[in-house]
mmCIF file of C-alpha atoms in Angstrom:
data_model
loop_
_atom_site.group_PDB
_atom_site.id
_atom_site.type_symbol
_atom_site.label_atom_id
_atom_site.label_comp_id
_atom_site.label_asym_id
_atom_site.label_seq_id
_atom_site.Cartn_x
_atom_site.Cartn_y
_atom_site.Cartn_z
ATOM 1 C CA MET A 1 13.472 -14.768 2.142
ATOM 2 C CA THR A 2 16.556 -12.560 2.056
ATOM 3 C CA ASN A 3 16.968 -12.734 -1.720
ATOM 4 C CA SER A 4 13.323 -11.895 -2.315
ATOM 5 C CA HIS A 5 13.466 -8.860 -0.043
ATOM 6 C CA VAL A 6 16.641 -7.631 -1.766
ATOM 7 C CA ILE A 7 14.993 -7.905 -5.199
ATOM 8 C CA PHE A 8 11.849 -6.207 -3.956
ATOM 9 C CA SER A 9 13.764 -3.348 -2.291
ATOM 10 C CA ALA A 10 15.915 -2.832 -5.370
ATOM 11 C CA SER A 11 12.835 -2.683 -7.615
ATOM 12 C CA ILE A 12 11.117 -0.112 -5.400
ATOM 13 C CA ALA A 13 14.294 1.972 -5.126
ATOM 14 C CA LEU A 14 14.719 1.932 -8.915
ATOM 15 C CA PHE A 15 11.087 2.995 -9.374
ATOM 16 C CA LEU A 16 11.463 5.941 -6.980
ATOM 17 C CA LEU A 17 14.782 7.033 -8.474
ATOM 18 C CA LEU A 18 13.317 7.049 -11.982
ATOM 19 C CA SER A 19 10.297 9.002 -10.751
ATOM 20 C CA ILE A 20 12.422 11.653 -9.041
ATOM 21 C CA SER A 21 15.301 11.928 -11.516
ATOM 22 C CA HIS A 22 13.032 12.185 -14.552
ATOM 23 C CA PHE A 23 11.427 15.397 -13.274
ATOM 24 C CA PRO A 24 14.188 17.450 -11.637
ATOM 25 C CA GLY A 25 12.315 20.725 -11.934
ATOM 26 C CA ALA A 26 9.340 19.703 -9.854
ATOM 27 C CA LEU A 27 10.176 21.883 -6.885
ATOM 28 C CA SER A 28 11.399 24.949 -8.732
ATOM 29 C CA GLN A 29 9.209 27.660 -10.158
ATOM 30 C CA SER A 30 8.790 27.316 -13.913
ATOM 31 C CA VAL A 31 9.016 30.243 -16.289
ATOM 32 C CA LYS A 32 5.480 29.482 -17.326
ATOM 33 C CA VAL A 33 3.217 29.668 -14.267
ATOM 34 C CA CYS A 34 -0.574 29.787 -14.339
ATOM 35 C CA LYS A 35 -2.238 32.095 -11.887
ATOM 36 C CA SER A 36 -4.671 30.236 -9.670
ATOM 37 C CA LYS A 37 -8.198 31.496 -9.347
ATOM 38 C CA SER A 38 -8.589 32.172 -5.658
ATOM 39 C CA ASN A 39 -10.724 34.322 -3.427
ATOM 40 C CA ASN A 40 -8.429 37.072 -2.130
ATOM 41 C CA THR A 41 -10.428 37.392 1.100
ATOM 42 C CA CYS A 42 -9.294 33.872 2.053
ATOM 43 C CA ILE A 43 -5.575 34.612 1.635
ATOM 44 C CA ASP A 44 -4.062 35.170 5.076
ATOM 45 C CA LYS A 45 -0.491 33.953 5.643
ATOM 46 C CA ASP A 46 -0.500 34.312 9.439
ATOM 47 C CA LYS A 47 -3.827 32.522 9.906
ATOM 48 C CA ALA A 48 -2.841 29.912 7.349
ATOM 49 C CA LEU A 49 0.350 29.197 9.311
ATOM 50 C CA ASP A 50 -1.657 28.514 12.486
ATOM 51 C CA LEU A 51 -3.999 26.204 10.585
ATOM 52 C CA LYS A 52 -1.072 24.323 9.062
ATOM 53 C CA LEU A 53 0.478 23.730 12.499
ATOM 54 C CA ILE A 54 -2.873 22.445 13.758
ATOM 55 C CA ALA A 55 -3.081 20.220 10.678
ATOM 56 C CA ILE A 56 0.356 18.688 11.317
ATOM 57 C CA PHE A 57 -0.458 17.565 14.869
ATOM 58 C CA SER A 58 -4.085 16.555 14.306
ATOM 59 C CA ILE A 59 -3.286 14.489 11.191
ATOM 60 C CA LEU A 60 -0.336 12.854 12.981
ATOM 61 C CA ILE A 61 -2.504 11.786 15.927
ATOM 62 C CA THR A 62 -5.429 10.498 13.842
ATOM 63 C CA SER A 63 -3.042 8.620 11.515
ATOM 64 C CA LEU A 64 -1.422 6.889 14.502
ATOM 65 C CA ILE A 65 -4.823 5.955 15.927
ATOM 66 C CA GLY A 66 -5.981 4.497 12.600
ATOM 67 C CA VAL A 67 -2.874 2.442 11.800
ATOM 68 C CA CYS A 68 -2.394 1.163 15.386
ATOM 69 C CA LEU A 69 -6.030 0.206 15.997
ATOM 70 C CA PRO A 70 -5.760 -3.197 14.213
ATOM 71 C CA PHE A 71 -2.692 -4.104 16.311
ATOM 72 C CA PHE A 72 -4.656 -3.893 19.560
ATOM 73 C CA ALA A 73 -7.841 -5.350 18.058
ATOM 74 C CA ARG A 74 -5.990 -8.676 17.802
ATOM 75 C CA SER A 75 -6.288 -9.066 21.566
ATOM 76 C CA VAL A 76 -10.072 -9.274 21.087
ATOM 77 C CA PRO A 77 -10.973 -12.953 20.398
ATOM 78 C CA ALA A 78 -13.600 -12.051 17.757
ATOM 79 C CA PHE A 79 -11.035 -10.159 15.670
ATOM 80 C CA GLN A 80 -8.345 -12.846 15.465
ATOM 81 C CA PRO A 81 -7.066 -13.225 11.836
ATOM 82 C CA GLU A 82 -8.622 -16.682 11.511
ATOM 83 C CA LYS A 83 -12.082 -15.458 12.597
ATOM 84 C CA SER A 84 -14.901 -14.377 10.243
ATOM 85 C CA HIS A 85 -15.180 -10.943 11.875
ATOM 86 C CA PHE A 86 -11.578 -10.187 10.912
ATOM 87 C CA LEU A 87 -12.347 -10.877 7.228
ATOM 88 C CA ILE A 88 -15.356 -8.545 7.379
ATOM 89 C CA VAL A 89 -13.316 -5.733 8.923
ATOM 90 C CA LYS A 90 -10.511 -6.364 6.428
ATOM 91 C CA SER A 91 -13.049 -6.125 3.576
ATOM 92 C CA PHE A 92 -14.162 -2.746 4.926
ATOM 93 C CA ALA A 93 -10.535 -1.572 4.973
ATOM 94 C CA SER A 94 -9.936 -2.937 1.462
ATOM 95 C CA GLY A 95 -12.933 -0.948 0.230
ATOM 96 C CA ILE A 96 -11.354 2.174 1.702
ATOM 97 C CA ILE A 97 -8.077 1.533 -0.145
ATOM 98 C CA LEU A 98 -9.919 0.787 -3.410
ATOM 99 C CA SER A 99 -11.893 4.027 -3.115
ATOM 100 C CA THR A 100 -8.706 5.956 -2.332
ATOM 101 C CA GLY A 101 -7.246 4.861 -5.657
ATOM 102 C CA PHE A 102 -10.371 5.392 -7.773
ATOM 103 C CA MET A 103 -12.014 8.394 -6.089
ATOM 104 C CA HIS A 104 -9.121 10.417 -4.623
ATOM 105 C CA VAL A 105 -5.812 9.779 -6.370
ATOM 106 C CA LEU A 106 -6.863 9.007 -9.953
ATOM 107 C CA PRO A 107 -9.185 12.044 -10.386
ATOM 108 C CA ASP A 108 -6.476 14.346 -8.992
ATOM 109 C CA SER A 109 -4.060 13.022 -11.604
ATOM 110 C CA PHE A 110 -6.608 13.516 -14.409
ATOM 111 C CA ASP A 111 -7.218 17.122 -13.278
ATOM 112 C CA MET A 112 -3.515 17.950 -13.094
ATOM 113 C CA LEU A 113 -2.481 16.391 -16.396
ATOM 114 C CA SER A 114 -5.432 17.931 -18.250
ATOM 115 C CA SER A 115 -4.851 21.395 -16.755
ATOM 116 C CA PRO A 116 -4.995 24.361 -19.172
ATOM 117 C CA CYS A 117 -1.630 25.386 -17.708
ATOM 118 C CA LEU A 118 0.008 22.552 -19.678
ATOM 119 C CA ASN A 119 0.836 22.645 -23.367
ATOM 120 C CA ASN A 120 -1.762 21.125 -25.646
ATOM 121 C CA ASN A 121 0.881 18.855 -27.156
ATOM 122 C CA PRO A 122 1.391 16.240 -25.761
ATOM 123 C CA TRP A 123 -0.546 16.541 -22.481
ATOM 124 C CA HIS A 124 -4.016 17.126 -23.945
ATOM 125 C CA LYS A 125 -3.575 14.673 -26.818
ATOM 126 C CA PHE A 126 -2.693 11.516 -24.882
ATOM 127 C CA PRO A 127 -4.272 10.035 -21.713
ATOM 128 C CA PHE A 128 -1.100 9.978 -19.615
ATOM 129 C CA THR A 129 -2.981 9.325 -16.360
ATOM 130 C CA GLY A 130 -4.512 6.067 -17.566
ATOM 131 C CA PHE A 131 -1.270 5.007 -19.239
ATOM 132 C CA VAL A 132 0.911 5.580 -16.156
ATOM 133 C CA ALA A 133 -1.677 3.951 -13.852
ATOM 134 C CA MET A 134 -1.701 0.888 -16.136
ATOM 135 C CA ILE A 135 2.114 0.679 -16.194
ATOM 136 C CA SER A 136 2.202 1.079 -12.415
ATOM 137 C CA ALA A 137 -0.281 -1.795 -11.949
ATOM 138 C CA VAL A 138 1.770 -4.049 -14.264
ATOM 139 C CA PHE A 139 4.976 -3.049 -12.452
ATOM 140 C CA THR A 140 3.369 -3.936 -9.115
ATOM 141 C CA LEU A 141 2.327 -7.312 -10.524
ATOM 142 C CA MET A 142 5.875 -7.876 -11.775
ATOM 143 C CA VAL A 143 7.431 -7.139 -8.371
ATOM 144 C CA ASP A 144 4.784 -9.267 -6.661
ATOM 145 C CA SER A 145 5.278 -12.200 -9.039
ATOM 146 C CA ILE A 146 9.085 -12.187 -9.216
ATOM 147 C CA THR A 147 9.483 -11.842 -5.449
ATOM 148 C CA THR A 148 7.159 -14.782 -4.814
ATOM 149 C CA SER A 149 8.789 -16.877 -7.566
ATOM 150 C CA VAL A 150 12.325 -16.350 -6.239
ATOM 151 C CA PHE A 151 11.300 -17.321 -2.717
ATOM 152 C CA THR A 152 9.342 -20.378 -3.944
ATOM 153 C CA LYS A 153 12.331 -21.702 -5.920
ATOM 154 C CA SER A 154 14.635 -21.103 -2.965
ATOM 155 C CA GLY A 155 12.220 -22.913 -0.652
ATOM 156 C CA LYS A 156 11.902 -25.888 -3.021
ATOM 157 C CA ARG A 157 15.686 -26.253 -3.245
ATOM 158 C CA ASP A 158 15.901 -26.350 0.542
ATOM 159 C CA LEU A 159 13.036 -28.852 0.611
ATOM 160 C CA SER A 160 14.760 -31.183 -1.885
ATOM 161 C CA ALA A 161 18.011 -31.029 0.087
ATOM 162 C CA ASP A 162 16.219 -31.916 3.334
ATOM 163 C CA VAL A 163 14.371 -34.866 1.788
ATOM 164 C CA ALA A 164 17.483 -36.198 0.005
ATOM 165 C CA SER A 165 19.473 -36.129 3.222
ATOM 166 C CA VAL A 166 17.024 -38.416 5.047
ATOM 167 C CA GLU A 167 18.439 -41.897 5.595
ATOM 168 C CA THR A 168 17.297 -44.591 7.979
ATOM 169 C CA PRO A 169 19.751 -46.504 10.188
ATOM 170 C CA ASP A 170 19.093 -49.635 8.082
ATOM 171 C CA GLN A 171 20.215 -47.843 4.933
ATOM 172 C CA GLU A 172 23.340 -46.448 6.563
ATOM 173 C CA ILE A 173 24.702 -49.944 7.422
ATOM 174 C CA GLY A 174 23.749 -51.306 3.999
ATOM 175 C CA HIS A 175 20.973 -53.676 5.129
ATOM 176 C CA VAL A 176 18.556 -54.299 2.298
ATOM 177 C CA GLN A 177 15.424 -55.248 4.160
ATOM 178 C CA VAL A 178 11.779 -54.839 3.253
ATOM 179 C CA HIS A 179 10.941 -53.417 6.656
ATOM 180 C CA GLY A 180 13.768 -50.899 6.417
ATOM 181 C CA HIS A 181 12.729 -49.852 2.965
ATOM 182 C CA GLY A 182 9.131 -49.336 4.018
ATOM 183 C CA HIS A 183 10.195 -47.312 7.045
ATOM 184 C CA SER A 184 12.413 -45.104 4.866
ATOM 185 C CA HIS A 185 9.645 -44.612 2.317
ATOM 186 C CA ALA A 186 7.137 -43.579 4.981
ATOM 187 C CA LEU A 187 9.615 -41.244 6.666
ATOM 188 C CA HIS A 188 10.450 -39.699 3.301
ATOM 189 C CA HIS A 189 6.800 -38.885 2.590
ATOM 190 C CA ASN A 190 6.118 -37.652 6.127
ATOM 191 C CA LEU A 191 9.045 -35.236 5.976
ATOM 192 C CA GLN A 192 8.061 -34.068 2.503
ATOM 193 C CA GLY A 193 4.492 -33.415 3.652
ATOM 194 C CA GLU A 194 5.673 -31.419 6.669
ATOM 195 C CA ASN A 195 8.076 -29.391 4.551
ATOM 196 C CA ASP A 196 5.371 -28.708 1.950
ATOM 197 C CA LYS A 197 3.128 -27.313 4.672
ATOM 198 C CA GLU A 198 5.981 -25.219 6.062
ATOM 199 C CA LEU A 199 6.819 -23.895 2.578
ATOM 200 C CA GLY A 200 3.165 -23.016 1.957
ATOM 201 C CA SER A 201 2.950 -21.202 5.285
ATOM 202 C CA ASP A 202 6.175 -19.283 4.651
ATOM 203 C CA LEU A 203 5.029 -18.404 1.143
ATOM 204 C CA GLN A 204 1.719 -17.018 2.429
ATOM 205 C CA LEU A 205 3.580 -14.996 5.055
ATOM 206 C CA LEU A 206 5.853 -13.585 2.346
ATOM 207 C CA ARG A 207 2.786 -12.600 0.305
ATOM 208 C CA TYR A 208 1.360 -10.719 3.288
ATOM 209 C CA ARG A 209 4.672 -8.909 3.798
ATOM 210 C CA VAL A 210 4.991 -7.926 0.132
ATOM 211 C CA ILE A 211 1.399 -6.646 0.229
ATOM 212 C CA ALA A 212 2.083 -4.565 3.363
ATOM 213 C CA ILE A 213 5.257 -2.967 1.955
ATOM 214 C CA VAL A 214 3.864 -2.222 -1.531
ATOM 215 C CA LEU A 215 0.617 -0.891 -0.087
ATOM 216 C CA GLU A 216 2.500 1.416 2.262
ATOM 217 C CA LEU A 217 4.568 2.694 -0.682
ATOM 218 C CA GLY A 218 1.439 3.652 -2.630
ATOM 219 C CA ILE A 219 -0.199 5.323 0.349
ATOM 220 C CA VAL A 220 2.979 7.202 1.306
ATOM 221 C CA VAL A 221 3.374 8.727 -2.183
ATOM 222 C CA HIS A 222 -0.235 9.920 -2.111
ATOM 223 C CA SER A 223 0.057 11.233 1.464
ATOM 224 C CA ILE A 224 3.159 13.324 0.770
ATOM 225 C CA VAL A 225 1.521 14.854 -2.311
ATOM 226 C CA ILE A 226 -1.598 15.809 -0.300
ATOM 227 C CA GLY A 227 0.489 17.281 2.503
ATOM 228 C CA LEU A 228 2.602 19.243 0.035
ATOM 229 C CA SER A 229 -0.462 20.917 -1.482
ATOM 230 C CA VAL A 230 -1.804 21.842 1.976
ATOM 231 C CA GLY A 231 1.528 23.261 3.139
ATOM 232 C CA ALA A 232 2.096 25.303 -0.008
ATOM 233 C CA THR A 233 -1.217 27.187 0.008
ATOM 234 C CA ASN A 234 -2.124 30.237 2.092
ATOM 235 C CA ASN A 235 -5.829 29.944 1.328
ATOM 236 C CA THR A 236 -7.482 29.539 4.738
ATOM 237 C CA CYS A 237 -10.820 28.557 3.191
ATOM 238 C CA THR A 238 -9.145 25.588 1.479
ATOM 239 C CA ILE A 239 -7.101 24.536 4.524
ATOM 240 C CA LYS A 240 -10.072 24.519 6.936
ATOM 241 C CA GLY A 241 -12.000 21.992 4.898
ATOM 242 C CA LEU A 242 -8.953 19.863 4.176
ATOM 243 C CA VAL A 243 -7.807 19.484 7.797
ATOM 244 C CA ALA A 244 -11.011 17.787 8.994
ATOM 245 C CA ALA A 245 -11.346 15.675 5.855
ATOM 246 C CA LEU A 246 -7.703 14.561 5.941
ATOM 247 C CA CYS A 247 -7.974 13.490 9.583
ATOM 248 C CA PHE A 248 -10.782 11.061 8.737
ATOM 249 C CA HIS A 249 -9.085 10.097 5.474
ATOM 250 C CA GLN A 250 -5.801 9.180 7.157
ATOM 251 C CA MET A 251 -7.486 7.370 10.035
ATOM 252 C CA PHE A 252 -9.516 5.052 7.808
ATOM 253 C CA GLU A 253 -6.649 4.552 5.366
ATOM 254 C CA GLY A 254 -4.437 3.714 8.340
ATOM 255 C CA MET A 255 -6.908 1.040 9.442
ATOM 256 C CA GLY A 256 -6.566 -0.656 6.059
ATOM 257 C CA LEU A 257 -2.776 -0.539 6.159
ATOM 258 C CA GLY A 258 -2.668 -1.609 9.814
ATOM 259 C CA GLY A 259 -4.683 -4.740 9.017
ATOM 260 C CA CYS A 260 -2.169 -5.705 6.310
ATOM 261 C CA ILE A 261 0.794 -5.058 8.619
ATOM 262 C CA LEU A 262 -0.899 -7.226 11.269
ATOM 263 C CA GLN A 263 -1.227 -10.170 8.871
ATOM 264 C CA ALA A 264 2.444 -9.804 7.888
ATOM 265 C CA GLU A 265 3.321 -10.885 11.467
ATOM 266 C CA TYR A 266 6.211 -8.493 11.906
ATOM 267 C CA GLY A 267 7.794 -7.987 15.306
ATOM 268 C CA TRP A 268 6.736 -4.976 17.368
ATOM 269 C CA VAL A 269 9.763 -2.953 16.254
ATOM 270 C CA LYS A 270 8.982 -3.323 12.540
ATOM 271 C CA LYS A 271 5.283 -2.719 13.182
ATOM 272 C CA ALA A 272 6.144 0.477 15.039
ATOM 273 C CA VAL A 273 8.474 1.656 12.262
ATOM 274 C CA MET A 274 5.908 1.038 9.509
ATOM 275 C CA ALA A 275 3.109 2.668 11.538
ATOM 276 C CA PHE A 276 5.272 5.693 12.361
ATOM 277 C CA PHE A 277 6.409 6.006 8.740
ATOM 278 C CA PHE A 278 2.787 6.079 7.580
ATOM 279 C CA ALA A 279 1.712 8.534 10.286
ATOM 280 C CA VAL A 280 4.436 11.122 9.621
ATOM 281 C CA THR A 281 4.257 11.246 5.805
ATOM 282 C CA THR A 282 1.314 13.655 5.500
ATOM 283 C CA PRO A 283 2.571 15.968 8.299
ATOM 284 C CA PHE A 284 6.000 15.813 6.642
ATOM 285 C CA GLY A 285 4.394 16.796 3.351
ATOM 286 C CA VAL A 286 2.683 19.762 5.042
ATOM 287 C CA ALA A 287 5.964 20.873 6.616
ATOM 288 C CA LEU A 288 7.767 20.452 3.282
ATOM 289 C CA GLY A 289 5.088 22.518 1.547
ATOM 290 C CA MET A 290 5.497 25.268 4.166
ATOM 291 C CA ALA A 291 9.273 25.311 3.652
ATOM 292 C CA LEU A 292 8.924 25.411 -0.128
ATOM 293 C CA SER A 293 5.928 27.748 -0.267
ATOM 294 C CA LYS A 294 8.016 30.509 -1.879
ATOM 295 C CA THR A 295 9.439 28.290 -4.637
ATOM 296 C CA TYR A 296 6.824 25.571 -5.060
ATOM 297 C CA LYS A 297 3.910 26.685 -7.239
ATOM 298 C CA GLU A 298 1.175 24.098 -7.491
ATOM 299 C CA ASN A 299 -0.045 25.493 -10.831
ATOM 300 C CA SER A 300 3.336 25.560 -12.538
ATOM 301 C CA PRO A 301 3.692 23.068 -15.430
ATOM 302 C CA ASP A 302 6.629 21.304 -13.742
ATOM 303 C CA SER A 303 4.672 20.763 -10.535
ATOM 304 C CA LEU A 304 1.498 19.680 -12.309
ATOM 305 C CA ILE A 305 3.365 17.121 -14.414
ATOM 306 C CA THR A 306 5.400 15.677 -11.554
ATOM 307 C CA VAL A 307 2.583 15.440 -9.010
ATOM 308 C CA GLY A 308 0.118 14.286 -11.668
ATOM 309 C CA LEU A 309 2.341 11.410 -12.787
ATOM 310 C CA LEU A 310 3.148 10.414 -9.191
ATOM 311 C CA ASN A 311 -0.566 10.361 -8.400
ATOM 312 C CA ALA A 312 -1.242 8.212 -11.467
ATOM 313 C CA SER A 313 1.435 5.689 -10.475
ATOM 314 C CA SER A 314 0.114 5.639 -6.898
ATOM 315 C CA ALA A 315 -3.448 5.088 -8.158
ATOM 316 C CA GLY A 316 -2.438 2.124 -10.320
ATOM 317 C CA LEU A 317 -0.592 0.564 -7.400
ATOM 318 C CA LEU A 318 -3.449 1.052 -4.921
ATOM 319 C CA ILE A 319 -6.132 -0.223 -7.315
ATOM 320 C CA TYR A 320 -4.108 -3.340 -8.140
ATOM 321 C CA MET A 321 -3.367 -4.077 -4.480
ATOM 322 C CA ALA A 322 -6.969 -3.556 -3.391
ATOM 323 C CA LEU A 323 -8.527 -5.688 -6.133
ATOM 324 C CA VAL A 324 -5.947 -8.450 -6.595
ATOM 325 C CA ASP A 325 -3.991 -8.910 -3.373
ATOM 326 C CA LEU A 326 -6.692 -7.947 -0.879
ATOM 327 C CA LEU A 327 -10.249 -8.433 -2.172
ATOM 328 C CA ALA A 328 -9.728 -11.222 -4.741
ATOM 329 C CA ALA A 329 -7.375 -13.144 -2.440
ATOM 330 C CA ASP A 330 -9.911 -13.098 0.416
ATOM 331 C CA PHE A 331 -13.111 -13.662 -1.571
ATOM 332 C CA MET A 332 -11.600 -16.561 -3.552
ATOM 333 C CA GLY A 333 -10.055 -18.072 -0.411
ATOM 334 C CA GLN A 334 -11.358 -21.264 1.187
ATOM 335 C CA LYS A 335 -13.008 -19.588 4.167
ATOM 336 C CA MET A 336 -15.072 -17.178 2.044
ATOM 337 C CA GLN A 337 -15.958 -19.817 -0.544
ATOM 338 C CA LYS A 338 -17.450 -22.064 2.130
ATOM 339 C CA SER A 339 -19.952 -19.441 3.284
ATOM 340 C CA ILE A 340 -22.225 -17.363 1.031
ATOM 341 C CA LYS A 341 -23.454 -15.532 4.131
ATOM 342 C CA LEU A 342 -19.911 -14.446 5.002
ATOM 343 C CA GLN A 343 -19.366 -13.292 1.411
ATOM 344 C CA LEU A 344 -22.516 -11.150 1.475
ATOM 345 C CA LYS A 345 -21.511 -9.557 4.784
ATOM 346 C CA SER A 346 -18.044 -8.852 3.395
ATOM 347 C CA TYR A 347 -19.474 -7.310 0.210
ATOM 348 C CA VAL A 348 -21.584 -4.972 2.346
ATOM 349 C CA ALA A 349 -18.430 -4.052 4.294
ATOM 350 C CA VAL A 350 -16.563 -3.338 1.040
ATOM 351 C CA LEU A 351 -19.358 -1.080 -0.205
ATOM 352 C CA LEU A 352 -19.537 0.757 3.134
ATOM 353 C CA GLY A 353 -15.785 1.382 3.158
ATOM 354 C CA ALA A 354 -15.663 2.438 -0.480
ATOM 355 C CA GLY A 355 -18.811 4.559 -0.120
ATOM 356 C CA GLY A 356 -17.534 6.376 2.964
ATOM 357 C CA MET A 357 -14.252 7.286 1.299
ATOM 358 C CA SER A 358 -16.076 8.305 -1.869
ATOM 359 C CA VAL A 359 -18.153 10.818 0.107
ATOM 360 C CA MET A 360 -14.941 12.273 1.561
ATOM 361 C CA ALA A 361 -13.675 12.895 -1.979
ATOM 362 C CA LYS A 362 -15.846 16.008 -1.959
ATOM 363 C CA TRP A 363 -13.461 17.660 0.521
ATOM 364 C CA ALA A 364 -10.112 15.820 0.214
#
C-alpha cells in the first residue's frame, strides 16, 4: 500500500510541476493583450469587491455542505454502500462529474485555445484541447494501472510467504502420515482462500482510494481556474450570475466527490482534510484572482494558453474517471448485472445528474 501511494503521489507531483513550469508567464501580463468586450456600465470595482467577498463565503459553505452530505447519509440504513439506493445516488453524482468534464471544462478549453487573441500558428491549426484531454486520460489510466499493479504484486508476494510458512505439527516432527498430509493440504487451501479474499478486498479499497484522490485532483484544478476568473474581473454583471451558479455547481460536484471519499473508507481526519481541501479551492481561486487582478489579464495569450491547457487536462481526467472508474465499474459490477430494474433506475439518475449540470453550463 505504501509503495503504491508513493508512486501515485510522485506521478501527480510530476504532472503538476510540468504543468506549472512549462508556462511560467501565466500570471504576468503579456506584451500582447486583447481587450475584452465588456459593458462599461457593469464595471464597478467597489461593488465587485463586495460581490467577491460574498462569493468566497457562500461558495465555501455550499461546497462544505455538498462534500460532507454523503458522510452523514451513511448513518441512514437505506444509503449504506452495499444498498441499491447508494448505487442510484452514486450514479447521479457520477453523471454530475461526467457533465462537468464534457459541458463545463472542455468547452472552456476550446474557447480559450481558439481565441482570436492567440496566434494563428499553431493554436488555430491544431486541436490542442482534444490532444491534451486525450493525453490526460491516458496518463490517468497509466497512474491507475501502475498503482494497482504494484499493490497487487506486493500483495501476492505476501500471500505466497504466508502460505509457504504454514506447517502442521506432524510435518514439523517429520511424521509422514496420510492424515497429517491431508490436514496440511486442507489448511493450506483454507489459508490461501482467506488470503485471496483479503487481497481482493484490499485491492478494491485501493481502487476506491486512487479514484478519490485522482478525482479530487481534477476537480481542484477546475475549481481554482473558475475562482481565478471570478476574482480577476470587476464586471458586476458577470459576477452576479456566476455566484449563484457556482454555489449549486460546487454543491453537486461535492456530492459526487464525497461519495467517492466515503467508499475509500478513510478515517475522519483524512475525510475532513479532503473535504476541506475541496471546499477551499474555489474561494482560494477567487482570493488569488483578487490579489492578482492588476497583473493577471484573462485575455492575455499567456493566460489563455495556460488556463486552456489546464482545463483540457482536467477535462480528460474527469471524463475518464466518470466513465471508467465510476459508471463502468458500477454498471458492470455483480450487483447491477443481477438487476435490470436497478440498472434502469441508475441510468435515469445518471441522466438527471448530467442534465442538471448541463443546464448550469449556461451560467457557469
